[in-house]
Amino acid sequence: MKTPHDFSVSYVEFNVRDLDAASAELTGRYGFRIAGRASSADAESFLLRQGRISLVLTRTLSEAHPAAARVRAHGDGVGDIAMSTADVEGAFRAAVAGGARPVTEPHRRPDGRMTATINGFGDVVHTLVEDDPARPAALPPGFTALDGEERGRADEVLEEIDHFAVCVEPGQLRPTVDYYVRAFGFQLTFEERISVGAQAMDSKVVQSASDGVTFTVIEPVTTGEPGQIDGFLKNHGGPGVQHVAFRAADIVTAVSALRDRGVEFLSTPDAYYRRLADRIQLSRHLPGELQRLNVLVDEDHDGQLFQIFTRSTHPRGTLFFEVIERLGARTFGSGNITALYEAVEAERTGSQSQAPAEATGPRPHTDRPTNPVPHTDPPVCLGDFAEAAAAALSQEVWDFVEGGSGTELTLAANRTGLDRIRIVPRVLSGGPECTTATRLVGAEASMPVAVAPMAYQRLVHPEGERATAAAAVAAGVPFALSMLSSEPVEKVTEFGGTVWFQLYWLRDRGAVGELVRRAEDAGCAALMVTVDVPRMGRRPRDIRNGLALPAGVAAAHLGRGGRSLAHDRRPGVSAVAEHTGEMFAPALSWDDLARLREETRLPLIVKGILDPRDAARAAALGADAVVVSNHGGRQLDGAVASVDMLPEIRDAVPESCRVLLDSGIRSGTDVVKALALGATGVLLGRPVLWGLGAGGADGVRDVLSLLAEELRCALTLAGCGDPAGAHELRIAGDPGARNGAVV
């Protein structure tokens, strides 16, 4: 007979900003199917299922919805871990007696089931749902089944939820565990301290009576150096679910299928597998296939555990998934932490010795992105440079590079917009070997890519814009120098190559004219005026950090390039934003743009356009090119993804006006998608800063070289001999596509 404390997971509710993008990610890549839908005046939701897993994705439509505050505070994340029980009223009374705070009292919903809601950890709640063995697949409250609809269904490889990893603030581990023991009758089943180098964390595992719900609760140890858990708590804005672990019957089959669908997993050093045979006698799977897939292995006295972590696609890096196969083991993989860091150190030193991780383990910067293990392999995709940069940069600078405005909805939409697009490749082209060379706004370029204008690059590396310019010259691509550069234009153009000077509109109109003449005299090849910044967007990460420029970094083209308001650090204020507010003109008109066109002999590029009507007017005023851009999600939060407007803008301007795409480019395939949608080329932003932070000029050269190789591969596989050939490709997944979209 089940008791009120005999809980199991009913469903997990994720509060998300973009419902379509989140559901597309989980159906297209993870193999879930959409099984139900709910909507109200305050919210809309999808129910996704796979095996015995039920996930609810909810987008709030009103600030009155209780999940709205969670999204504002944390971004996308787990808001409700619903638990089924045979006696909702009994479980509710027992929880309240144990100190739980009621959210909604027990009541019967239209299908006759009893339900109630109480608080959990942080602002995560638990909806209690009456268990009914006769109806195991009952829908959550308010949901309607989709009659026969199997949208997103794929071969199912995930069976059930194994556990939730919960991060809590220092000093809150014991109170959180005690709360679940008192209020829900959970049992403490495991506890340990994990120490690697100067970092440490304490963890305890609590489980419901029948092991139906398991929480691994973790807190950082404050006597050590800040590590991964500290980073999660800061980026997430308090306690929450760091990852959800899905159990699979066969991890090799599951991970292979997920990789084929596009899920990215963390890499593991080869040294880990060289040492594996000394640690564990495998009872299943071959060492070679585990190494090929980067699967980790641990064991306890009950058996063996196979596990792997996905890369976080969350803008804050605070949510990812784990895939687990258990062969009797009850461990959660703590033995892998020491083994991983020993392997990292062995690869770093070339040593095969097994020195203790506490003595030799390197200090990884796991705050951002929040991933369980450091990346050590040579970069094989642009995202790998992000991990290296995160390890090298301070939290404040990393947030300046990565952050967006508001709730970072548009920042996320830039990626999901590109991810929705699919290329329809051609075959049997029979052409010569592929070339990536092209022309961008009158200049020869090795590929249809230019480095986007980005401010204050000396924050990222001491050589700043000089390093980026040198790398751009070596790669043969144009470099757009920001007006807020920390190096003067004269120093940057010394490297040669193609330099475009980016201009913001200033309150001092005379200063604008002086900068135009200065760019012309320095040998710049074009002028790029950014039109979407009448003021800087509110960027919460910078505000929370009290972002200010350090001594030695300044806007080289404003004033005398010395100390300014941007250097005055104050809590809760972005001094950089205040400085731009002081300098920038809040009103830029079409007349201003027309006068600028008359005043310069340089080709004119207008950046920051999303409406086709604005693009047409800019072209009519003599713009040589327009950049379809939402400023990388750093201006109006909630603005449309740049790529979604690209086809309409291409159609709105004459062929003589070039169209560039900015915001979200992360691979050579993304470049091909942009070309297929009508772009002449793209601007590459954050990945350049990742390379700069990871290794200065060499790092940027590596980023551009890798992108060129990816582009060459993508063009070849799409059946294109050169970038121009991509304009003839058909694409799928975007209803606004120009070339006969397949939908």
PDB file of N, CA and C in Angstrom, residues 25-92:
ATOM      1  N   GLU A  25      13.732  22.165 -30.053  1.00  0.00           N
ATOM      2  CA  GLU A  25      14.990  21.592 -29.547  1.00  0.00           C
ATOM      3  C   GLU A  25      14.745  20.199 -28.965  1.00  0.00           C
ATOM      4  N   LEU A  26      13.721  20.054 -28.157  1.00  0.00           N
ATOM      5  CA  LEU A  26      13.497  18.788 -27.460  1.00  0.00           C
ATOM      6  C   LEU A  26      12.876  17.724 -28.359  1.00  0.00           C
ATOM      7  N   THR A  27      12.085  18.131 -29.343  1.00  0.00           N
ATOM      8  CA  THR A  27      11.534  17.143 -30.266  1.00  0.00           C
ATOM      9  C   THR A  27      12.537  16.783 -31.353  1.00  0.00           C
ATOM     10  N   GLY A  28      13.140  17.798 -31.956  1.00  0.00           N
ATOM     11  CA  GLY A  28      14.040  17.545 -33.080  1.00  0.00           C
ATOM     12  C   GLY A  28      15.339  16.890 -32.680  1.00  0.00           C
ATOM     13  N   ARG A  29      15.884  17.265 -31.520  1.00  0.00           N
ATOM     14  CA  ARG A  29      17.202  16.753 -31.130  1.00  0.00           C
ATOM     15  C   ARG A  29      17.135  15.634 -30.093  1.00  0.00           C
ATOM     16  N   TYR A  30      16.182  15.727 -29.169  1.00  0.00           N
ATOM     17  CA  TYR A  30      16.140  14.739 -28.088  1.00  0.00           C
ATOM     18  C   TYR A  30      15.089  13.656 -28.305  1.00  0.00           C
ATOM     19  N   GLY A  31      14.269  13.799 -29.332  1.00  0.00           N
ATOM     20  CA  GLY A  31      13.345  12.725 -29.673  1.00  0.00           C
ATOM     21  C   GLY A  31      12.050  12.701 -28.896  1.00  0.00           C
ATOM     22  N   PHE A  32      11.698  13.791 -28.195  1.00  0.00           N
ATOM     23  CA  PHE A  32      10.404  13.841 -27.533  1.00  0.00           C
ATOM     24  C   PHE A  32       9.295  14.062 -28.566  1.00  0.00           C
ATOM     25  N   ARG A  33       8.070  13.704 -28.189  1.00  0.00           N
ATOM     26  CA  ARG A  33       6.908  13.971 -29.041  1.00  0.00           C
ATOM     27  C   ARG A  33       5.964  14.901 -28.288  1.00  0.00           C
ATOM     28  N   ILE A  34       5.273  15.739 -29.014  1.00  0.00           N
ATOM     29  CA  ILE A  34       4.308  16.644 -28.399  1.00  0.00           C
ATOM     30  C   ILE A  34       2.992  15.878 -28.232  1.00  0.00           C
ATOM     31  N   ALA A  35       2.564  15.713 -26.976  1.00  0.00           N
ATOM     32  CA  ALA A  35       1.403  14.877 -26.674  1.00  0.00           C
ATOM     33  C   ALA A  35       0.203  15.666 -26.193  1.00  0.00           C
ATOM     34  N   GLY A  36       0.381  16.942 -25.841  1.00  0.00           N
ATOM     35  CA  GLY A  36      -0.743  17.714 -25.340  1.00  0.00           C
ATOM     36  C   GLY A  36      -0.468  19.199 -25.401  1.00  0.00           C
ATOM     37  N   ARG A  37      -1.532  19.975 -25.233  1.00  0.00           N
ATOM     38  CA  ARG A  37      -1.406  21.425 -25.302  1.00  0.00           C
ATOM     39  C   ARG A  37      -2.370  22.046 -24.300  1.00  0.00           C
ATOM     40  N   ALA A  38      -1.947  23.167 -23.712  1.00  0.00           N
ATOM     41  CA  ALA A  38      -2.820  23.915 -22.811  1.00  0.00           C
ATOM     42  C   ALA A  38      -2.622  25.394 -23.069  1.00  0.00           C
ATOM     43  N   SER A  39      -3.672  26.190 -22.889  1.00  0.00           N
ATOM     44  CA  SER A  39      -3.550  27.621 -23.073  1.00  0.00           C
ATOM     45  C   SER A  39      -4.547  28.330 -22.169  1.00  0.00           C
ATOM     46  N   SER A  40      -4.179  29.535 -21.770  1.00  0.00           N
ATOM     47  CA  SER A  40      -5.053  30.376 -20.966  1.00  0.00           C
ATOM     48  C   SER A  40      -4.709  31.816 -21.299  1.00  0.00           C
ATOM     49  N   ALA A  41      -5.342  32.746 -20.623  1.00  0.00           N
ATOM     50  CA  ALA A  41      -5.027  34.152 -20.856  1.00  0.00           C
ATOM     51  C   ALA A  41      -3.634  34.499 -20.370  1.00  0.00           C
ATOM     52  N   ASP A  42      -3.092  33.686 -19.445  1.00  0.00           N
ATOM     53  CA  ASP A  42      -1.795  33.999 -18.841  1.00  0.00           C
ATOM     54  C   ASP A  42      -0.629  33.220 -19.420  1.00  0.00           C
ATOM     55  N   ALA A  43      -0.898  32.046 -20.025  1.00  0.00           N
ATOM     56  CA  ALA A  43       0.215  31.191 -20.442  1.00  0.00           C
ATOM     57  C   ALA A  43      -0.243  30.208 -21.507  1.00  0.00           C
ATOM     58  N   GLU A  44       0.735  29.667 -22.218  1.00  0.00           N
ATOM     59  CA  GLU A  44       0.480  28.557 -23.121  1.00  0.00           C
ATOM     60  C   GLU A  44       1.570  27.518 -22.921  1.00  0.00           C
ATOM     61  N   SER A  45       1.206  26.224 -23.090  1.00  0.00           N
ATOM     62  CA  SER A  45       2.120  25.141 -22.745  1.00  0.00           C
ATOM     63  C   SER A  45       2.009  23.998 -23.743  1.00  0.00           C
ATOM     64  N   PHE A  46       3.102  23.266 -23.896  1.00  0.00           N
ATOM     65  CA  PHE A  46       3.133  21.994 -24.606  1.00  0.00           C
ATOM     66  C   PHE A  46       3.508  20.904 -23.601  1.00  0.00           C
ATOM     67  N   LEU A  47       2.935  19.722 -23.787  1.00  0.00           N
ATOM     68  CA  LEU A  47       3.343  18.535 -23.039  1.00  0.00           C
ATOM     69  C   LEU A  47       4.171  17.653 -23.962  1.00  0.00           C
ATOM     70  N   LEU A  48       5.392  17.330 -23.572  1.00  0.00           N
ATOM     71  CA  LEU A  48       6.284  16.484 -24.359  1.00  0.00           C
ATOM     72  C   LEU A  48       6.514  15.175 -23.614  1.00  0.00           C
ATOM     73  N   ARG A  49       6.548  14.075 -24.364  1.00  0.00           N
ATOM     74  CA  ARG A  49       6.733  12.772 -23.730  1.00  0.00           C
ATOM     75  C   ARG A  49       7.753  11.932 -24.479  1.00  0.00           C
ATOM     76  N   GLN A  50       8.419  11.097 -23.721  1.00  0.00           N
ATOM     77  CA  GLN A  50       9.318  10.065 -24.249  1.00  0.00           C
ATOM     78  C   GLN A  50       9.506   9.042 -23.145  1.00  0.00           C
ATOM     79  N   GLY A  51       9.286   7.758 -23.471  1.00  0.00           N
ATOM     80  CA  GLY A  51       9.357   6.733 -22.442  1.00  0.00           C
ATOM     81  C   GLY A  51       8.417   7.068 -21.300  1.00  0.00           C
ATOM     82  N   ARG A  52       8.966   7.089 -20.074  1.00  0.00           N
ATOM     83  CA  ARG A  52       8.163   7.458 -18.903  1.00  0.00           C
ATOM     84  C   ARG A  52       8.445   8.902 -18.473  1.00  0.00           C
ATOM     85  N   ILE A  53       8.970   9.698 -19.381  1.00  0.00           N
ATOM     86  CA  ILE A  53       9.315  11.091 -19.094  1.00  0.00           C
ATOM     87  C   ILE A  53       8.224  12.003 -19.631  1.00  0.00           C
ATOM     88  N   SER A  54       7.759  12.918 -18.793  1.00  0.00           N
ATOM     89  CA  SER A  54       6.807  13.944 -19.224  1.00  0.00           C
ATOM     90  C   SER A  54       7.390  15.312 -18.893  1.00  0.00           C
ATOM     91  N   LEU A  55       7.532  16.149 -19.914  1.00  0.00           N
ATOM     92  CA  LEU A  55       8.032  17.508 -19.741  1.00  0.00           C
ATOM     93  C   LEU A  55       6.956  18.486 -20.179  1.00  0.00           C
ATOM     94  N   VAL A  56       6.761  19.521 -19.396  1.00  0.00           N
ATOM     95  CA  VAL A  56       5.829  20.587 -19.752  1.00  0.00           C
ATOM     96  C   VAL A  56       6.644  21.850 -20.030  1.00  0.00           C
ATOM     97  N   LEU A  57       6.443  22.453 -21.178  1.00  0.00           N
ATOM     98  CA  LEU A  57       7.091  23.713 -21.538  1.00  0.00           C
ATOM     99  C   LEU A  57       6.036  24.805 -21.485  1.00  0.00           C
ATOM    100  N   THR A  58       6.279  25.830 -20.690  1.00  0.00           N
ATOM    101  CA  THR A  58       5.286  26.888 -20.504  1.00  0.00           C
ATOM    102  C   THR A  58       5.882  28.243 -20.810  1.00  0.00           C
ATOM    103  N   ARG A  59       5.184  29.000 -21.640  1.00  0.00           N
ATOM    104  CA  ARG A  59       5.544  30.390 -21.922  1.00  0.00           C
ATOM    105  C   ARG A  59       4.476  31.282 -21.310  1.00  0.00           C
ATOM    106  N   THR A  60       4.916  32.226 -20.491  1.00  0.00           N
ATOM    107  CA  THR A  60       3.965  33.123 -19.850  1.00  0.00           C
ATOM    108  C   THR A  60       3.572  34.238 -20.812  1.00  0.00           C
ATOM    109  N   LEU A  61       2.289  34.592 -20.780  1.00  0.00           N
ATOM    110  CA  LEU A  61       1.754  35.658 -21.613  1.00  0.00           C
ATOM    111  C   LEU A  61       1.401  36.887 -20.793  1.00  0.00           C
ATOM    112  N   SER A  62       1.501  36.751 -19.488  1.00  0.00           N
ATOM    113  CA  SER A  62       1.127  37.846 -18.598  1.00  0.00           C
ATOM    114  C   SER A  62       2.093  37.894 -17.433  1.00  0.00           C
ATOM    115  N   GLU A  63       2.438  39.101 -17.009  1.00  0.00           N
ATOM    116  CA  GLU A  63       3.297  39.260 -15.843  1.00  0.00           C
ATOM    117  C   GLU A  63       2.615  38.756 -14.584  1.00  0.00           C
ATOM    118  N   ALA A  64       1.286  38.554 -14.632  1.00  0.00           N
ATOM    119  CA  ALA A  64       0.567  38.053 -13.466  1.00  0.00           C
ATOM    120  C   ALA A  64       0.793  36.565 -13.232  1.00  0.00           C
ATOM    121  N   HIS A  65       1.260  35.850 -14.248  1.00  0.00           N
ATOM    122  CA  HIS A  65       1.490  34.412 -14.092  1.00  0.00           C
ATOM    123  C   HIS A  65       2.643  34.186 -13.118  1.00  0.00           C
ATOM    124  N   PRO A  66       2.506  33.213 -12.203  1.00  0.00           N
ATOM    125  CA  PRO A  66       3.563  33.020 -11.201  1.00  0.00           C
ATOM    126  C   PRO A  66       4.922  32.651 -11.784  1.00  0.00           C
ATOM    127  N   ALA A  67       4.947  32.099 -13.001  1.00  0.00           N
ATOM    128  CA  ALA A  67       6.229  31.728 -13.608  1.00  0.00           C
ATOM    129  C   ALA A  67       6.963  32.919 -14.201  1.00  0.00           C
ATOM    130  N   ALA A  68       6.267  34.054 -14.397  1.00  0.00           N
ATOM    131  CA  ALA A  68       6.897  35.202 -15.048  1.00  0.00           C
ATOM    132  C   ALA A  68       8.091  35.698 -14.247  1.00  0.00           C
ATOM    133  N   ALA A  69       7.956  35.728 -12.928  1.00  0.00           N
ATOM    134  CA  ALA A  69       9.061  36.188 -12.089  1.00  0.00           C
ATOM    135  C   ALA A  69      10.247  35.246 -12.182  1.00  0.00           C
ATOM    136  N   ARG A  70       9.985  33.935 -12.310  1.00  0.00           N
ATOM    137  CA  ARG A  70      11.089  32.973 -12.426  1.00  0.00           C
ATOM    138  C   ARG A  70      11.868  33.200 -13.719  1.00  0.00           C
ATOM    139  N   VAL A  71      11.146  33.459 -14.817  1.00  0.00           N
ATOM    140  CA  VAL A  71      11.824  33.684 -16.095  1.00  0.00           C
ATOM    141  C   VAL A  71      12.651  34.966 -16.043  1.00  0.00           C
ATOM    142  N   ARG A  72      12.094  36.009 -15.428  1.00  0.00           N
ATOM    143  CA  ARG A  72      12.857  37.254 -15.307  1.00  0.00           C
ATOM    144  C   ARG A  72      14.125  37.044 -14.480  1.00  0.00           C
ATOM    145  N   ALA A  73      14.013  36.266 -13.426  1.00  0.00           N
ATOM    146  CA  ALA A  73      15.149  36.090 -12.519  1.00  0.00           C
ATOM    147  C   ALA A  73      16.191  35.131 -13.068  1.00  0.00           C
ATOM    148  N   HIS A  74      15.757  34.063 -13.746  1.00  0.00           N
ATOM    149  CA  HIS A  74      16.677  32.975 -14.084  1.00  0.00           C
ATOM    150  C   HIS A  74      16.801  32.684 -15.572  1.00  0.00           C
ATOM    151  N   GLY A  75      15.932  33.243 -16.400  1.00  0.00           N
ATOM    152  CA  GLY A  75      15.873  32.781 -17.777  1.00  0.00           C
ATOM    153  C   GLY A  75      15.125  31.456 -17.825  1.00  0.00           C
ATOM    154  N   ASP A  76      15.295  30.695 -18.907  1.00  0.00           N
ATOM    155  CA  ASP A  76      14.643  29.389 -19.024  1.00  0.00           C
ATOM    156  C   ASP A  76      15.125  28.469 -17.903  1.00  0.00           C
ATOM    157  N   GLY A  77      14.222  27.666 -17.363  1.00  0.00           N
ATOM    158  CA  GLY A  77      14.638  26.727 -16.329  1.00  0.00           C
ATOM    159  C   GLY A  77      13.462  25.993 -15.733  1.00  0.00           C
ATOM    160  N   VAL A  78      13.783  25.080 -14.818  1.00  0.00           N
ATOM    161  CA  VAL A  78      12.776  24.256 -14.160  1.00  0.00           C
ATOM    162  C   VAL A  78      12.038  25.094 -13.125  1.00  0.00           C
ATOM    163  N   GLY A  79      10.708  25.137 -13.221  1.00  0.00           N
ATOM    164  CA  GLY A  79       9.906  25.879 -12.270  1.00  0.00           C
ATOM    165  C   GLY A  79       9.053  24.995 -11.384  1.00  0.00           C
ATOM    166  N   ASP A  80       8.742  23.771 -11.857  1.00  0.00           N
ATOM    167  CA  ASP A  80       7.856  22.882 -11.106  1.00  0.00           C
ATOM    168  C   ASP A  80       8.306  21.446 -11.329  1.00  0.00           C
ATOM    169  N   ILE A  81       8.628  20.745 -10.251  1.00  0.00           N
ATOM    170  CA  ILE A  81       8.862  19.302 -10.305  1.00  0.00           C
ATOM    171  C   ILE A  81       7.635  18.657  -9.685  1.00  0.00           C
ATOM    172  N   ALA A  82       6.701  18.241 -10.535  1.00  0.00           N
ATOM    173  CA  ALA A  82       5.437  17.691 -10.066  1.00  0.00           C
ATOM    174  C   ALA A  82       5.638  16.245  -9.629  1.00  0.00           C
ATOM    175  N   MET A  83       5.014  15.887  -8.485  1.00  0.00           N
ATOM    176  CA  MET A  83       5.192  14.551  -7.926  1.00  0.00           C
ATOM    177  C   MET A  83       3.831  13.893  -7.751  1.00  0.00           C
ATOM    178  N   SER A  84       3.733  12.654  -8.184  1.00  0.00           N
ATOM    179  CA  SER A  84       2.491  11.910  -8.024  1.00  0.00           C
ATOM    180  C   SER A  84       2.527  11.126  -6.718  1.00  0.00           C
ATOM    181  N   THR A  85       1.359  10.999  -6.109  1.00  0.00           N
ATOM    182  CA  THR A  85       1.232  10.280  -4.844  1.00  0.00           C
ATOM    183  C   THR A  85      -0.185   9.735  -4.750  1.00  0.00           C
ATOM    184  N   ALA A  86      -0.352   8.661  -3.990  1.00  0.00           N
ATOM    185  CA  ALA A  86      -1.673   8.057  -3.860  1.00  0.00           C
ATOM    186  C   ALA A  86      -2.599   8.906  -3.009  1.00  0.00           C
ATOM    187  N   ASP A  87      -2.056   9.753  -2.150  1.00  0.00           N
ATOM    188  CA  ASP A  87      -2.875  10.520  -1.208  1.00  0.00           C
ATOM    189  C   ASP A  87      -2.403  11.970  -1.207  1.00  0.00           C
ATOM    190  N   VAL A  88      -2.974  12.780  -2.093  1.00  0.00           N
ATOM    191  CA  VAL A  88      -2.549  14.174  -2.195  1.00  0.00           C
ATOM    192  C   VAL A  88      -2.842  14.931  -0.910  1.00  0.00           C
ATOM    193  N   GLU A  89      -4.055  14.742  -0.362  1.00  0.00           N
ATOM    194  CA  GLU A  89      -4.403  15.486   0.846  1.00  0.00           C
ATOM    195  C   GLU A  89      -3.501  15.099   2.006  1.00  0.00           C
ATOM    196  N   GLY A  90      -3.219  13.816   2.150  1.00  0.00           N
ATOM    197  CA  GLY A  90      -2.345  13.371   3.222  1.00  0.00           C
ATOM    198  C   GLY A  90      -0.926  13.885   3.046  1.00  0.00           C
ATOM    199  N   ALA A  91      -0.412  13.828   1.808  1.00  0.00           N
ATOM    200  CA  ALA A  91       0.932  14.327   1.534  1.00  0.00           C
ATOM    201  C   ALA A  91       1.010  15.829   1.771  1.00  0.00           C
ATOM    202  N   PHE A  92      -0.040  16.547   1.371  1.00  0.00           N
ATOM    203  CA  PHE A  92      -0.076  17.996   1.559  1.00  0.00           C
ATOM    204  C   PHE A  92      -0.052  18.344   3.041  1.00  0.00           C
TER     205      PHE A  92
END
